[in-house]
Amino acid sequence: MISTHVLAAVGGNSPSIPAPHIEYGQLSPMLVVFGAALVGVLAEAFLPRRLRAAAQLGISLVGLVGGFVAVVVLAAQGHASTRAGLLAMGSVAIDGPALFLQGVILLTAVLAVLTYAEGRLEPRINGHRIDAFAAQAAAVPGGEQEREATREGLRTTEIYPLTLFAVGGMLLFPASNDLLTMFVALEVLSLPLYLMCAIARRRRLLSQEAAVKYFLLGAFASAFFLFGTALVYGYAGTLRLGEIADVVAGTAPVTPALAVTTQNDALLLIGLAMLAVGLLFKVGAVPFHSWTPDVYQGAPTPVSGFMAAATKTAAFGALLRLFYVAFPGIRWDWRPVMWGVAILTMVVGSILAVTQQDVKRLLAYSSVAHAGFILTGLIATDRRGVAAVLFYLLAYSFVTLGAFAVVTLVRDSKGEATHLSNWAGLGRRSPLLAAVFALFLLAFAGIPLTSGFTGKFAVFQAAAGGGATPLVIVGVLSSAIAAFFYIRVIVLMFFSDPQPSGPAVAVPSTLTATAIAFGVLVTLGLGLLPQYFLDLATKASVFIR
Amino acid sequence: MNSLIPLLVAAPLAGAALLLLGGRALDRFGHWIATALAALSFAFGLALFADMLGRDAEHRAVVERLYTWIPVDGFQADISFQLDQLSIVFVLLITGVGSLIHLYSVGYMAHDERRRRFFGYLNLFLAAMLILVLADNYLLLYVGWEGVGLASYLLIGFWQHKPSAATAAKKAFIVNRVGDMGLSVAIMLMFAEFGSFAFGPVFGAAGDASQGKLTAIALMLLLAACGKSAQVPLQSWLGDAMEGPTPVSALIHAATMVTAGVYLITRSAAIFNLAPDAQTAVVVVGAVTLVFGAIVGCAKDDIKKALAGSTMSQIGYMIMAAGLGPIGYAFAIMHLVTHGFFKAGLFLGAGSVMHGMNDEVNMRHYGGLRKYMPVTFWTFLLGTGALIGFPLLSGFWSKDKIIDAAFAKGGAEGWILGLCALTGAVITAFYMTRVVLLTFFGEKRWQPDGDGNLPHPHESPKTMTIPMIVLAFGSVFAGGLFTLGSSFLNFLEPVTGHQEGHPPFNSYVVSVIATVCMLAGVGLAYVMYGRGPVPVKAPVGSLLTRAARRDLLQDDFNHAVLVRPGSALAATLVWFDSKGLDGFVNGLAAAIGGLSGRLRRIQTGYVRTYALSMFGGTLVLVASTLLMRSV
C-alpha cells in the first residue's frame, strides 16, 4: 500500500492522501529512542560545552533505558506472542523476534554508551577529561585546528545522538515488514555508523580511512539491496514481506500483471540474491566481509564494540525476517546458496584469524566466523533455528561488547596497545583483567559453562535438526580452528613473559567497569543457567505475517 | 545406634583432613589427635558390636544410607554403609590393631620431622579401609579400595628421600592398579548384567545370570583380590613395600590392605558359590601363593622381608580357604583375624629390634638379642608360636581348620590342597624358627653402621612395648576363644554361610599331623641355624636358595614378560605419536597457518579490491541461486 501511496504522490494527481494509522504505543521503543536522539541534537545546539558530555550521556541513557522498558512492557502485554501484529499500515511488524532483538540491541547500546563516556583512560588535558573520540571531528588530522581543539579539551559529544539514531534504525531493521522500510532502516542505522567510525581521537587517519571504506562499501551493498527490492517488486508487485510470500506460494489473487511477471522466476531469484547481499554485507559474511577488519581496527574501540554487537544483531534480525517471512516458499532455492555462504564464512573467518597480530583485527575476524555460526542456525528454517539464532545473538552481543571494552583498557603512551605482542604476560601484571578477557575468549571459543557454548550448541542442534549435518561438521571443525587462536591469546597472556616496556592497564571508572561486569555476568549466567533465556528465545521465535 | 556407623569412617577421615591440612601448628600434638581418633573409631566399633550382639542373628545386619551419590536415571549410586557380622569383624580388627599401631608409631616415629603427615596418612589408611569394608555396594567399595591404594602408596614411599622407597611405592601402586582394573571391570560387568552394583540386588539376582558371566565377574574379582592381597601373579610389590616405616608394614600386613582381597572374595560369596571354575582358580592361586611365599620367606636375610614372605603365604592360606566355598569362608576370616594379631605383633617386634639396632634389617647382623630386649623377645616368640601353629596358640586353631577344610574338599583335589597346606606348615615353622634363632639367639654378629657406631640394643619405649604386649595376648588367646563352642563360626554364619566339611580322617588326626609337620620344620631350622655359628655373610647357597633370595625370580619374570614388551610397545606408540600423529597435527596446523597467510594477501586494504570481491561474490551468489533452480 505504501507503494501505491508513493506512486500516487509522485504522480501528484491524487487529491488527498489518507493519513496513515500509527500505533504509537507499540512503536514506542523506536519513538522513545528517536525522540531522545532529537533531544540530543537540540542539546548539542543549545547547551554550553561543559555541560554537554554529562547531559548527552544522561539523555542517551534515559532514551535507551526508556526504550528497553517499553520493550519489556510490550512483551509483558503479549505483543511478542498473542497480540503480535503489523503496525503503521503494515510496514512494521512487532512480534516475538522483533521485541527480543530490540531488547538485546537496547541493552547492548546502554553498555556501549557507558563505554563511550569513559573519561579516565586518556590523560587529562589542561584539567579537561577527554574520551576516545576526536576533539573536533572536522579538524584536519595533525593540523593547527586540531591541536587547538585538543588543547581546549573539546569532545565530540555528537557521538551520542549519532548512536541514538543508529540504534533507532537498528530497532526498526528487524521489525520492518516491507522491503522499503527495511531499506530505510538500513540507511538510518548505517549513516550514523559511518560517521562514528571516523572520529577516533588517536590514529585519526586510520579512523577516517576506515569510515570512508565502510561508507563506500556500505553504499555499494545498499545499492544491491535496493536493486534487489526493485526486482522482487517487479516479480511480486508488492513490497510487503507477507504478500511476497503469498505471491511466491501462488496463494495471492492473480492479477493480469502478476500473471505476466510471475512467469519470470529469474526476477525473483536475482532479486532475492541481491537482497541477501545487502544484508550479508552488514552481518559480515564472506565474501562480503572484507570491510570488517579494517573498520573494526580503525573505528574508536567503543564504537567497534557497539557495531560488532548491535549491528550484527539488527542485521541478522532483518535477514531472519526476510528469509522466514518473505521467502520460505523458495527455501529450496536459497538454502543451498546460504549453505555455501555459511561454510565459507566459518572457514575463512577462522582461518584468517589465525595469523592476525592485532587484537581488534582478531576480534573482527572472529566476528566473521561467528556470523558463519549464526548462519547455520538460520539455515535450519524452523522455529528452533529462529530461537537458536536469537539466543546466540543475545549471548554474542555481550561477550563482544565486553571484549572490546577490555581492549580499551590495555594502553601504552600511544593509546590502546592493540598489537598482540603487547598482551604478552598481561596475566601476571593484571590477573583480573586478563582473567576477564580469557573468559570472553573462552566464550567466543564456545567452551562449556560460558554463554558461547550454549549458543553454539543451540545453533548446531537446530541446524542438525534441520537436516544440515554436514554444515554442523564444518562448524565444529571451524570452531576447533577458532579455539586455536582464542586460546593462543590466553596462552600469550598467562604463560609468556611480560615485555619490559609493555602496556599498562588503565584503571577505568565505574562506567566501563559496569559494562565489563555486565558482560561477565551475562556470559557466565547464560552459560550456567541458560534455560530461562532459551525458553524466552523459544517463546519469541514466531514471526507474524 | 546405627548413626554411629558413618562416624566410624568420619573419625579417622577427619583426622586425616585435620593433620594434612592443619599445618605446622599441629606438629607437636597431631600424632596424639590421630591416635585418639583411631581409638575413638575403635570405641564406636565396640559399641556397635555390643549393640549387634544384643540382637538376634537375623537382625544383626543393618544398613545406614547417607545420601545418593550419583542420581542418574538408571544408574543409582548411594553413599550407604552396611554393617553386618562380616563387616564388624573387619571394623574391630582394623580399628583395634590400627589403634595399637598408631600408639606404637608415636614412639617409633618420634624423631621423624614429618611425623604429623605420617599420622595423617595412617588415619587416611584406616578411613579408606573402613569405607571398603562398610560399603553396601561395589562402587563405594571401589572408593575405599582406591583409597587404600593411595594411602599405601603414600606410606610405603613415606621416606621419599630414599630412591628405593619411592620406587617401591610406585611399584606397589602400579601392581595394584592391575588388580584395580579387575575390580572396575567386574563392577562394569555387574552393572551390565544386573543393572546395579549394590550387594543386595547383585547377590539376589546372581542365580539368574549365566554361568559364563558369573565366572567372568568372579575371575575379575579374583584379579582384584590378587592385587591387594599380594597373591601370585600380582605378589611382587609386597616385598619391596618393606621400604616403608615398620608400623606401615604392620598396618598393611595385619589390619588393612592385604586383607582386602580376602574380604572381597568372602563378601562376594554369592557370586563365587555359583562359579565353580572361578573357585578352582581361587584355590589354585591360594595354594601356589602359600608355598611360594613360604619358600621366599626361608631365603631372606632381611627380617622384614622374611616376614613379608610369611604374610604372602598366610594370605595364601586364607584365599585358599575362601576358594573352598562355604566350608572355608568362616575359617578364612578367622585365620585373618588371628593372623592380624600375631603378624602385627611380629612386625612391631621387628620394628622394635630395628629401633634398637640402628635400623639394621639384616638378621645375619643380629644375634643374642633376647637378653637386651626381653619384652620384644617374648612377644615375638609368642607371635612366632602362633604363626607356626604351636598347639593351643591362636594360629594353631585357625590354621588347622583351613588344613581340615582343604582335605574336606574331597578327591584328588582335596589331597593336593591338604598336602600343599601341610608343606606350607613345615616351611612356615622352618623360616620363623630361623628368624627367631638368627635374631635372638646365638652369638652377637653386630656390625657398625654407616657412621661406624656399633649398635647399643635396648628395650623400646613404653608406647612401643605396650601394643606389642596387647597383641601378644591376642596371639595367644584369640584362636582358642574363637573356637570355643564354635562362637566365631556361629557369629559369621548368617553372612558367609557354613557347610560342615567331611575330611577323609578325623580332625584330631589332622591336628596331630600338622603339629608333627610344625615340629619337623622347627627341628630342621634348629639343626641348620641353632647349633653352630651363623656366617655373617650369606653363603652362596643352592640354586633354589639363590632363586628364592630373588623372590623366586618374580621380578625377572615380570621384567621379561611384561616390562620389556611393554616398554617396546610404549616406544613404538611414542614413535607413532610423535612422528605420525604429531606430524599430522603439526602439519595440519602449519597448513592452516600457511593458508591463513595466503588468504591475508587478499585483504589488501584497497577499497577497490574489496568492492571487486563483493561484486564477484554477488555474481556467484546470483548465479548459484539461479543455478539451484535449473538443476
JSON list of C-alpha atoms in Angstrom, two decimals, chain A residues 74-252:
[
{"chain": "A", "resi": 74, "resn": "LEU", "atom": "CA", "xyz": [5.10, -4.54, 25.28]},
{"chain": "A", "resi": 75, "resn": "ALA", "atom": "CA", "xyz": [6.34, -8.05, 25.75]},
{"chain": "A", "resi": 76, "resn": "ALA", "atom": "CA", "xyz": [4.53, -8.31, 29.07]},
{"chain": "A", "resi": 77, "resn": "GLN", "atom": "CA", "xyz": [1.34, -7.17, 27.37]},
{"chain": "A", "resi": 78, "resn": "GLY", "atom": "CA", "xyz": [1.66, -10.07, 24.98]},
{"chain": "A", "resi": 79, "resn": "HIS", "atom": "CA", "xyz": [2.76, -8.17, 21.90]},
{"chain": "A", "resi": 80, "resn": "ALA", "atom": "CA", "xyz": [5.52, -10.75, 21.49]},
{"chain": "A", "resi": 81, "resn": "SER", "atom": "CA", "xyz": [3.07, -13.60, 21.27]},
{"chain": "A", "resi": 82, "resn": "THR", "atom": "CA", "xyz": [-0.71, -13.45, 21.25]},
{"chain": "A", "resi": 83, "resn": "ARG", "atom": "CA", "xyz": [-1.06, -9.78, 20.37]},
{"chain": "A", "resi": 84, "resn": "ALA", "atom": "CA", "xyz": [1.77, -9.62, 17.85]},
{"chain": "A", "resi": 85, "resn": "GLY", "atom": "CA", "xyz": [0.72, -7.63, 14.86]},
{"chain": "A", "resi": 86, "resn": "LEU", "atom": "CA", "xyz": [1.50, -5.45, 11.88]},
{"chain": "A", "resi": 87, "resn": "LEU", "atom": "CA", "xyz": [1.64, -1.72, 12.55]},
{"chain": "A", "resi": 88, "resn": "ALA", "atom": "CA", "xyz": [1.85, 1.52, 10.68]},
{"chain": "A", "resi": 89, "resn": "MET", "atom": "CA", "xyz": [-0.26, 0.35, 7.78]},
{"chain": "A", "resi": 90, "resn": "GLY", "atom": "CA", "xyz": [1.56, -2.96, 7.68]},
{"chain": "A", "resi": 91, "resn": "SER", "atom": "CA", "xyz": [5.07, -1.65, 7.26]},
{"chain": "A", "resi": 92, "resn": "VAL", "atom": "CA", "xyz": [6.30, -2.59, 10.72]},
{"chain": "A", "resi": 93, "resn": "ALA", "atom": "CA", "xyz": [5.85, -5.90, 12.47]},
{"chain": "A", "resi": 94, "resn": "ILE", "atom": "CA", "xyz": [6.00, -6.14, 16.23]},
{"chain": "A", "resi": 95, "resn": "ASP", "atom": "CA", "xyz": [6.28, -9.76, 17.22]},
{"chain": "A", "resi": 96, "resn": "GLY", "atom": "CA", "xyz": [8.47, -12.08, 19.28]},
{"chain": "A", "resi": 97, "resn": "PRO", "atom": "CA", "xyz": [11.69, -11.88, 17.29]},
{"chain": "A", "resi": 98, "resn": "ALA", "atom": "CA", "xyz": [11.35, -8.14, 16.82]},
{"chain": "A", "resi": 99, "resn": "LEU", "atom": "CA", "xyz": [10.86, -7.42, 20.50]},
{"chain": "A", "resi": 100, "resn": "PHE", "atom": "CA", "xyz": [13.54, -9.88, 21.59]},
{"chain": "A", "resi": 101, "resn": "LEU", "atom": "CA", "xyz": [16.11, -8.35, 19.28]},
{"chain": "A", "resi": 102, "resn": "GLN", "atom": "CA", "xyz": [15.06, -4.82, 20.14]},
{"chain": "A", "resi": 103, "resn": "GLY", "atom": "CA", "xyz": [15.65, -5.67, 23.77]},
{"chain": "A", "resi": 104, "resn": "VAL", "atom": "CA", "xyz": [19.08, -7.07, 23.01]},
{"chain": "A", "resi": 105, "resn": "ILE", "atom": "CA", "xyz": [20.01, -4.05, 20.89]},
{"chain": "A", "resi": 106, "resn": "LEU", "atom": "CA", "xyz": [18.87, -1.61, 23.55]},
{"chain": "A", "resi": 107, "resn": "LEU", "atom": "CA", "xyz": [20.76, -3.36, 26.33]},
{"chain": "A", "resi": 108, "resn": "THR", "atom": "CA", "xyz": [23.92, -3.55, 24.27]},
{"chain": "A", "resi": 109, "resn": "ALA", "atom": "CA", "xyz": [23.53, 0.09, 23.40]},
{"chain": "A", "resi": 110, "resn": "VAL", "atom": "CA", "xyz": [23.23, 1.01, 27.07]},
{"chain": "A", "resi": 111, "resn": "LEU", "atom": "CA", "xyz": [26.51, -0.72, 27.82]},
{"chain": "A", "resi": 112, "resn": "ALA", "atom": "CA", "xyz": [28.14, 0.75, 24.73]},
{"chain": "A", "resi": 113, "resn": "VAL", "atom": "CA", "xyz": [27.13, 4.25, 25.75]},
{"chain": "A", "resi": 114, "resn": "LEU", "atom": "CA", "xyz": [28.68, 3.61, 29.15]},
{"chain": "A", "resi": 115, "resn": "THR", "atom": "CA", "xyz": [31.97, 2.83, 27.47]},
{"chain": "A", "resi": 116, "resn": "TYR", "atom": "CA", "xyz": [31.67, 5.96, 25.30]},
{"chain": "A", "resi": 117, "resn": "ALA", "atom": "CA", "xyz": [31.52, 8.11, 28.39]},
{"chain": "A", "resi": 118, "resn": "GLU", "atom": "CA", "xyz": [34.68, 6.65, 29.91]},
{"chain": "A", "resi": 119, "resn": "GLY", "atom": "CA", "xyz": [36.89, 9.62, 30.73]},
{"chain": "A", "resi": 120, "resn": "ARG", "atom": "CA", "xyz": [39.58, 8.11, 32.90]},
{"chain": "A", "resi": 121, "resn": "LEU", "atom": "CA", "xyz": [41.65, 6.34, 30.29]},
{"chain": "A", "resi": 122, "resn": "GLU", "atom": "CA", "xyz": [43.20, 9.26, 28.43]},
{"chain": "A", "resi": 123, "resn": "PRO", "atom": "CA", "xyz": [45.40, 11.61, 30.42]},
{"chain": "A", "resi": 124, "resn": "ARG", "atom": "CA", "xyz": [43.67, 14.89, 31.26]},
{"chain": "A", "resi": 125, "resn": "ILE", "atom": "CA", "xyz": [44.43, 17.86, 29.08]},
{"chain": "A", "resi": 126, "resn": "ASN", "atom": "CA", "xyz": [44.51, 21.17, 30.89]},
{"chain": "A", "resi": 127, "resn": "GLY", "atom": "CA", "xyz": [42.29, 19.68, 33.52]},
{"chain": "A", "resi": 128, "resn": "HIS", "atom": "CA", "xyz": [39.71, 18.52, 30.98]},
{"chain": "A", "resi": 129, "resn": "ARG", "atom": "CA", "xyz": [38.71, 14.91, 30.92]},
{"chain": "A", "resi": 130, "resn": "ILE", "atom": "CA", "xyz": [38.73, 13.53, 27.42]},
{"chain": "A", "resi": 131, "resn": "ASP", "atom": "CA", "xyz": [37.39, 10.37, 25.88]},
{"chain": "A", "resi": 132, "resn": "ALA", "atom": "CA", "xyz": [38.10, 8.06, 22.98]},
{"chain": "A", "resi": 133, "resn": "PHE", "atom": "CA", "xyz": [36.65, 10.43, 20.37]},
{"chain": "A", "resi": 134, "resn": "ALA", "atom": "CA", "xyz": [38.31, 13.16, 18.40]},
{"chain": "A", "resi": 135, "resn": "ALA", "atom": "CA", "xyz": [38.45, 16.61, 19.91]},
{"chain": "A", "resi": 136, "resn": "GLN", "atom": "CA", "xyz": [36.92, 18.06, 16.80]},
{"chain": "A", "resi": 137, "resn": "ALA", "atom": "CA", "xyz": [35.95, 15.64, 14.12]},
{"chain": "A", "resi": 138, "resn": "ALA", "atom": "CA", "xyz": [36.07, 18.21, 11.33]},
{"chain": "A", "resi": 139, "resn": "ALA", "atom": "CA", "xyz": [39.61, 19.33, 12.08]},
{"chain": "A", "resi": 140, "resn": "VAL", "atom": "CA", "xyz": [42.32, 18.12, 9.71]},
{"chain": "A", "resi": 141, "resn": "PRO", "atom": "CA", "xyz": [44.37, 15.42, 11.39]},
{"chain": "A", "resi": 142, "resn": "GLY", "atom": "CA", "xyz": [47.66, 16.82, 12.60]},
{"chain": "A", "resi": 143, "resn": "GLY", "atom": "CA", "xyz": [46.63, 20.37, 11.75]},
{"chain": "A", "resi": 144, "resn": "GLU", "atom": "CA", "xyz": [46.71, 23.51, 13.83]},
{"chain": "A", "resi": 145, "resn": "GLN", "atom": "CA", "xyz": [42.97, 23.47, 14.35]},
{"chain": "A", "resi": 146, "resn": "GLU", "atom": "CA", "xyz": [43.17, 20.02, 15.81]},
{"chain": "A", "resi": 147, "resn": "ARG", "atom": "CA", "xyz": [45.94, 20.97, 18.20]},
{"chain": "A", "resi": 148, "resn": "GLU", "atom": "CA", "xyz": [43.91, 23.93, 19.38]},
{"chain": "A", "resi": 149, "resn": "ALA", "atom": "CA", "xyz": [40.80, 21.86, 19.85]},
{"chain": "A", "resi": 150, "resn": "THR", "atom": "CA", "xyz": [42.79, 19.28, 21.77]},
{"chain": "A", "resi": 151, "resn": "ARG", "atom": "CA", "xyz": [44.31, 21.97, 23.98]},
{"chain": "A", "resi": 152, "resn": "GLU", "atom": "CA", "xyz": [40.90, 23.27, 24.84]},
{"chain": "A", "resi": 153, "resn": "GLY", "atom": "CA", "xyz": [39.80, 19.80, 25.82]},
{"chain": "A", "resi": 154, "resn": "LEU", "atom": "CA", "xyz": [36.97, 19.63, 23.30]},
{"chain": "A", "resi": 155, "resn": "ARG", "atom": "CA", "xyz": [34.99, 16.45, 22.88]},
{"chain": "A", "resi": 156, "resn": "THR", "atom": "CA", "xyz": [32.82, 15.19, 20.07]},
{"chain": "A", "resi": 157, "resn": "THR", "atom": "CA", "xyz": [29.67, 14.78, 22.06]},
{"chain": "A", "resi": 158, "resn": "GLU", "atom": "CA", "xyz": [27.76, 14.37, 18.80]},
{"chain": "A", "resi": 159, "resn": "ILE", "atom": "CA", "xyz": [28.60, 10.71, 19.14]},
{"chain": "A", "resi": 160, "resn": "TYR", "atom": "CA", "xyz": [25.64, 10.26, 21.50]},
{"chain": "A", "resi": 161, "resn": "PRO", "atom": "CA", "xyz": [22.83, 11.48, 19.23]},
{"chain": "A", "resi": 162, "resn": "LEU", "atom": "CA", "xyz": [24.51, 9.68, 16.35]},
{"chain": "A", "resi": 163, "resn": "THR", "atom": "CA", "xyz": [24.42, 6.48, 18.33]},
{"chain": "A", "resi": 164, "resn": "LEU", "atom": "CA", "xyz": [20.77, 7.04, 19.21]},
{"chain": "A", "resi": 165, "resn": "PHE", "atom": "CA", "xyz": [19.87, 7.49, 15.55]},
{"chain": "A", "resi": 166, "resn": "ALA", "atom": "CA", "xyz": [21.78, 4.34, 14.70]},
{"chain": "A", "resi": 167, "resn": "VAL", "atom": "CA", "xyz": [20.02, 2.47, 17.48]},
{"chain": "A", "resi": 168, "resn": "GLY", "atom": "CA", "xyz": [16.69, 3.74, 16.20]},
{"chain": "A", "resi": 169, "resn": "GLY", "atom": "CA", "xyz": [17.49, 2.35, 12.79]},
{"chain": "A", "resi": 170, "resn": "MET", "atom": "CA", "xyz": [18.60, -0.92, 14.32]},
{"chain": "A", "resi": 171, "resn": "LEU", "atom": "CA", "xyz": [15.33, -1.22, 16.22]},
{"chain": "A", "resi": 172, "resn": "LEU", "atom": "CA", "xyz": [13.38, -0.71, 13.02]},
{"chain": "A", "resi": 173, "resn": "PHE", "atom": "CA", "xyz": [15.57, -3.03, 10.94]},
{"chain": "A", "resi": 174, "resn": "PRO", "atom": "CA", "xyz": [14.46, -6.41, 12.35]},
{"chain": "A", "resi": 175, "resn": "ALA", "atom": "CA", "xyz": [10.90, -5.12, 12.73]},
{"chain": "A", "resi": 176, "resn": "SER", "atom": "CA", "xyz": [10.45, -3.81, 9.21]},
{"chain": "A", "resi": 177, "resn": "ASN", "atom": "CA", "xyz": [7.80, -5.67, 7.33]},
{"chain": "A", "resi": 178, "resn": "ASP", "atom": "CA", "xyz": [8.31, -4.31, 3.87]},
{"chain": "A", "resi": 179, "resn": "LEU", "atom": "CA", "xyz": [11.40, -4.03, 1.77]},
{"chain": "A", "resi": 180, "resn": "LEU", "atom": "CA", "xyz": [11.33, -0.26, 1.54]},
{"chain": "A", "resi": 181, "resn": "THR", "atom": "CA", "xyz": [11.05, 0.19, 5.30]},
{"chain": "A", "resi": 182, "resn": "MET", "atom": "CA", "xyz": [13.86, -2.27, 5.64]},
{"chain": "A", "resi": 183, "resn": "PHE", "atom": "CA", "xyz": [15.97, -0.23, 3.27]},
{"chain": "A", "resi": 184, "resn": "VAL", "atom": "CA", "xyz": [15.20, 2.97, 5.13]},
{"chain": "A", "resi": 185, "resn": "ALA", "atom": "CA", "xyz": [16.11, 1.30, 8.40]},
{"chain": "A", "resi": 186, "resn": "LEU", "atom": "CA", "xyz": [19.33, 0.06, 6.85]},
{"chain": "A", "resi": 187, "resn": "GLU", "atom": "CA", "xyz": [20.28, 3.58, 5.86]},
{"chain": "A", "resi": 188, "resn": "VAL", "atom": "CA", "xyz": [19.19, 5.11, 9.14]},
{"chain": "A", "resi": 189, "resn": "LEU", "atom": "CA", "xyz": [21.42, 2.75, 11.05]},
{"chain": "A", "resi": 190, "resn": "SER", "atom": "CA", "xyz": [24.32, 2.87, 8.61]},
{"chain": "A", "resi": 191, "resn": "LEU", "atom": "CA", "xyz": [24.81, 6.58, 8.02]},
{"chain": "A", "resi": 192, "resn": "PRO", "atom": "CA", "xyz": [25.48, 7.45, 11.67]},
{"chain": "A", "resi": 193, "resn": "LEU", "atom": "CA", "xyz": [27.80, 4.46, 11.93]},
{"chain": "A", "resi": 194, "resn": "TYR", "atom": "CA", "xyz": [29.91, 5.71, 9.01]},
{"chain": "A", "resi": 195, "resn": "LEU", "atom": "CA", "xyz": [30.38, 8.97, 10.86]},
{"chain": "A", "resi": 196, "resn": "MET", "atom": "CA", "xyz": [31.03, 7.32, 14.20]},
{"chain": "A", "resi": 197, "resn": "CYS", "atom": "CA", "xyz": [33.84, 5.28, 12.70]},
{"chain": "A", "resi": 198, "resn": "ALA", "atom": "CA", "xyz": [35.62, 8.43, 11.62]},
{"chain": "A", "resi": 199, "resn": "ILE", "atom": "CA", "xyz": [36.03, 10.16, 14.94]},
{"chain": "A", "resi": 200, "resn": "ALA", "atom": "CA", "xyz": [38.69, 8.25, 16.85]},
{"chain": "A", "resi": 201, "resn": "ARG", "atom": "CA", "xyz": [40.88, 10.54, 18.94]},
{"chain": "A", "resi": 202, "resn": "ARG", "atom": "CA", "xyz": [44.05, 8.59, 18.26]},
{"chain": "A", "resi": 203, "resn": "ARG", "atom": "CA", "xyz": [45.23, 7.38, 14.85]},
{"chain": "A", "resi": 204, "resn": "ARG", "atom": "CA", "xyz": [42.73, 9.63, 13.17]},
{"chain": "A", "resi": 205, "resn": "LEU", "atom": "CA", "xyz": [43.85, 8.90, 9.63]},
{"chain": "A", "resi": 206, "resn": "LEU", "atom": "CA", "xyz": [43.29, 5.21, 10.15]},
{"chain": "A", "resi": 207, "resn": "SER", "atom": "CA", "xyz": [39.90, 6.03, 11.60]},
{"chain": "A", "resi": 208, "resn": "GLN", "atom": "CA", "xyz": [38.91, 8.25, 8.71]},
{"chain": "A", "resi": 209, "resn": "GLU", "atom": "CA", "xyz": [40.15, 5.71, 6.22]},
{"chain": "A", "resi": 210, "resn": "ALA", "atom": "CA", "xyz": [38.01, 3.10, 7.91]},
{"chain": "A", "resi": 211, "resn": "ALA", "atom": "CA", "xyz": [34.98, 5.36, 7.73]},
{"chain": "A", "resi": 212, "resn": "VAL", "atom": "CA", "xyz": [35.44, 6.06, 4.04]},
{"chain": "A", "resi": 213, "resn": "LYS", "atom": "CA", "xyz": [35.91, 2.38, 3.27]},
{"chain": "A", "resi": 214, "resn": "TYR", "atom": "CA", "xyz": [32.87, 1.48, 5.28]},
{"chain": "A", "resi": 215, "resn": "PHE", "atom": "CA", "xyz": [30.83, 4.18, 3.61]},
{"chain": "A", "resi": 216, "resn": "LEU", "atom": "CA", "xyz": [31.84, 3.29, 0.07]},
{"chain": "A", "resi": 217, "resn": "LEU", "atom": "CA", "xyz": [31.33, -0.43, 0.52]},
{"chain": "A", "resi": 218, "resn": "GLY", "atom": "CA", "xyz": [28.19, 0.12, 2.55]},
{"chain": "A", "resi": 219, "resn": "ALA", "atom": "CA", "xyz": [26.74, 2.29, -0.18]},
{"chain": "A", "resi": 220, "resn": "PHE", "atom": "CA", "xyz": [27.67, -0.38, -2.69]},
{"chain": "A", "resi": 221, "resn": "ALA", "atom": "CA", "xyz": [25.87, -3.01, -0.63]},
{"chain": "A", "resi": 222, "resn": "SER", "atom": "CA", "xyz": [22.84, -0.77, -0.13]},
{"chain": "A", "resi": 223, "resn": "ALA", "atom": "CA", "xyz": [22.65, -0.35, -3.86]},
{"chain": "A", "resi": 224, "resn": "PHE", "atom": "CA", "xyz": [22.48, -4.10, -4.25]},
{"chain": "A", "resi": 225, "resn": "PHE", "atom": "CA", "xyz": [19.74, -4.23, -1.67]},
{"chain": "A", "resi": 226, "resn": "LEU", "atom": "CA", "xyz": [17.75, -1.53, -3.43]},
{"chain": "A", "resi": 227, "resn": "PHE", "atom": "CA", "xyz": [18.20, -3.21, -6.78]},
{"chain": "A", "resi": 228, "resn": "GLY", "atom": "CA", "xyz": [17.04, -6.45, -5.26]},
{"chain": "A", "resi": 229, "resn": "THR", "atom": "CA", "xyz": [13.99, -4.67, -3.86]},
{"chain": "A", "resi": 230, "resn": "ALA", "atom": "CA", "xyz": [13.15, -3.40, -7.32]},
{"chain": "A", "resi": 231, "resn": "LEU", "atom": "CA", "xyz": [13.48, -6.83, -8.88]},
{"chain": "A", "resi": 232, "resn": "VAL", "atom": "CA", "xyz": [11.35, -8.50, -6.26]},
{"chain": "A", "resi": 233, "resn": "TYR", "atom": "CA", "xyz": [8.75, -5.76, -6.65]},
{"chain": "A", "resi": 234, "resn": "GLY", "atom": "CA", "xyz": [8.87, -6.39, -10.33]},
{"chain": "A", "resi": 235, "resn": "TYR", "atom": "CA", "xyz": [8.11, -10.01, -9.68]},
{"chain": "A", "resi": 236, "resn": "ALA", "atom": "CA", "xyz": [5.52, -9.79, -6.93]},
{"chain": "A", "resi": 237, "resn": "GLY", "atom": "CA", "xyz": [4.04, -6.36, -7.42]},
{"chain": "A", "resi": 238, "resn": "THR", "atom": "CA", "xyz": [4.30, -5.69, -3.73]},
{"chain": "A", "resi": 239, "resn": "LEU", "atom": "CA", "xyz": [6.95, -4.82, -1.13]},
{"chain": "A", "resi": 240, "resn": "ARG", "atom": "CA", "xyz": [5.17, -6.35, 1.88]},
{"chain": "A", "resi": 241, "resn": "LEU", "atom": "CA", "xyz": [7.05, -9.41, 3.01]},
{"chain": "A", "resi": 242, "resn": "GLY", "atom": "CA", "xyz": [3.89, -11.37, 3.74]},
{"chain": "A", "resi": 243, "resn": "GLU", "atom": "CA", "xyz": [2.34, -10.53, 0.39]},
{"chain": "A", "resi": 244, "resn": "ILE", "atom": "CA", "xyz": [5.55, -11.50, -1.40]},
{"chain": "A", "resi": 245, "resn": "ALA", "atom": "CA", "xyz": [5.32, -14.84, 0.33]},
{"chain": "A", "resi": 246, "resn": "ASP", "atom": "CA", "xyz": [1.73, -15.22, -0.89]},
{"chain": "A", "resi": 247, "resn": "VAL", "atom": "CA", "xyz": [2.72, -14.46, -4.44]},
{"chain": "A", "resi": 248, "resn": "VAL", "atom": "CA", "xyz": [5.64, -16.86, -4.27]},
{"chain": "A", "resi": 249, "resn": "ALA", "atom": "CA", "xyz": [3.36, -19.55, -2.89]},
{"chain": "A", "resi": 250, "resn": "GLY", "atom": "CA", "xyz": [0.74, -18.81, -5.54]},
{"chain": "A", "resi": 251, "resn": "THR", "atom": "CA", "xyz": [-1.98, -18.11, -2.98]},
{"chain": "A", "resi": 252, "resn": "ALA", "atom": "CA", "xyz": [-2.33, -14.43, -3.89]}
]
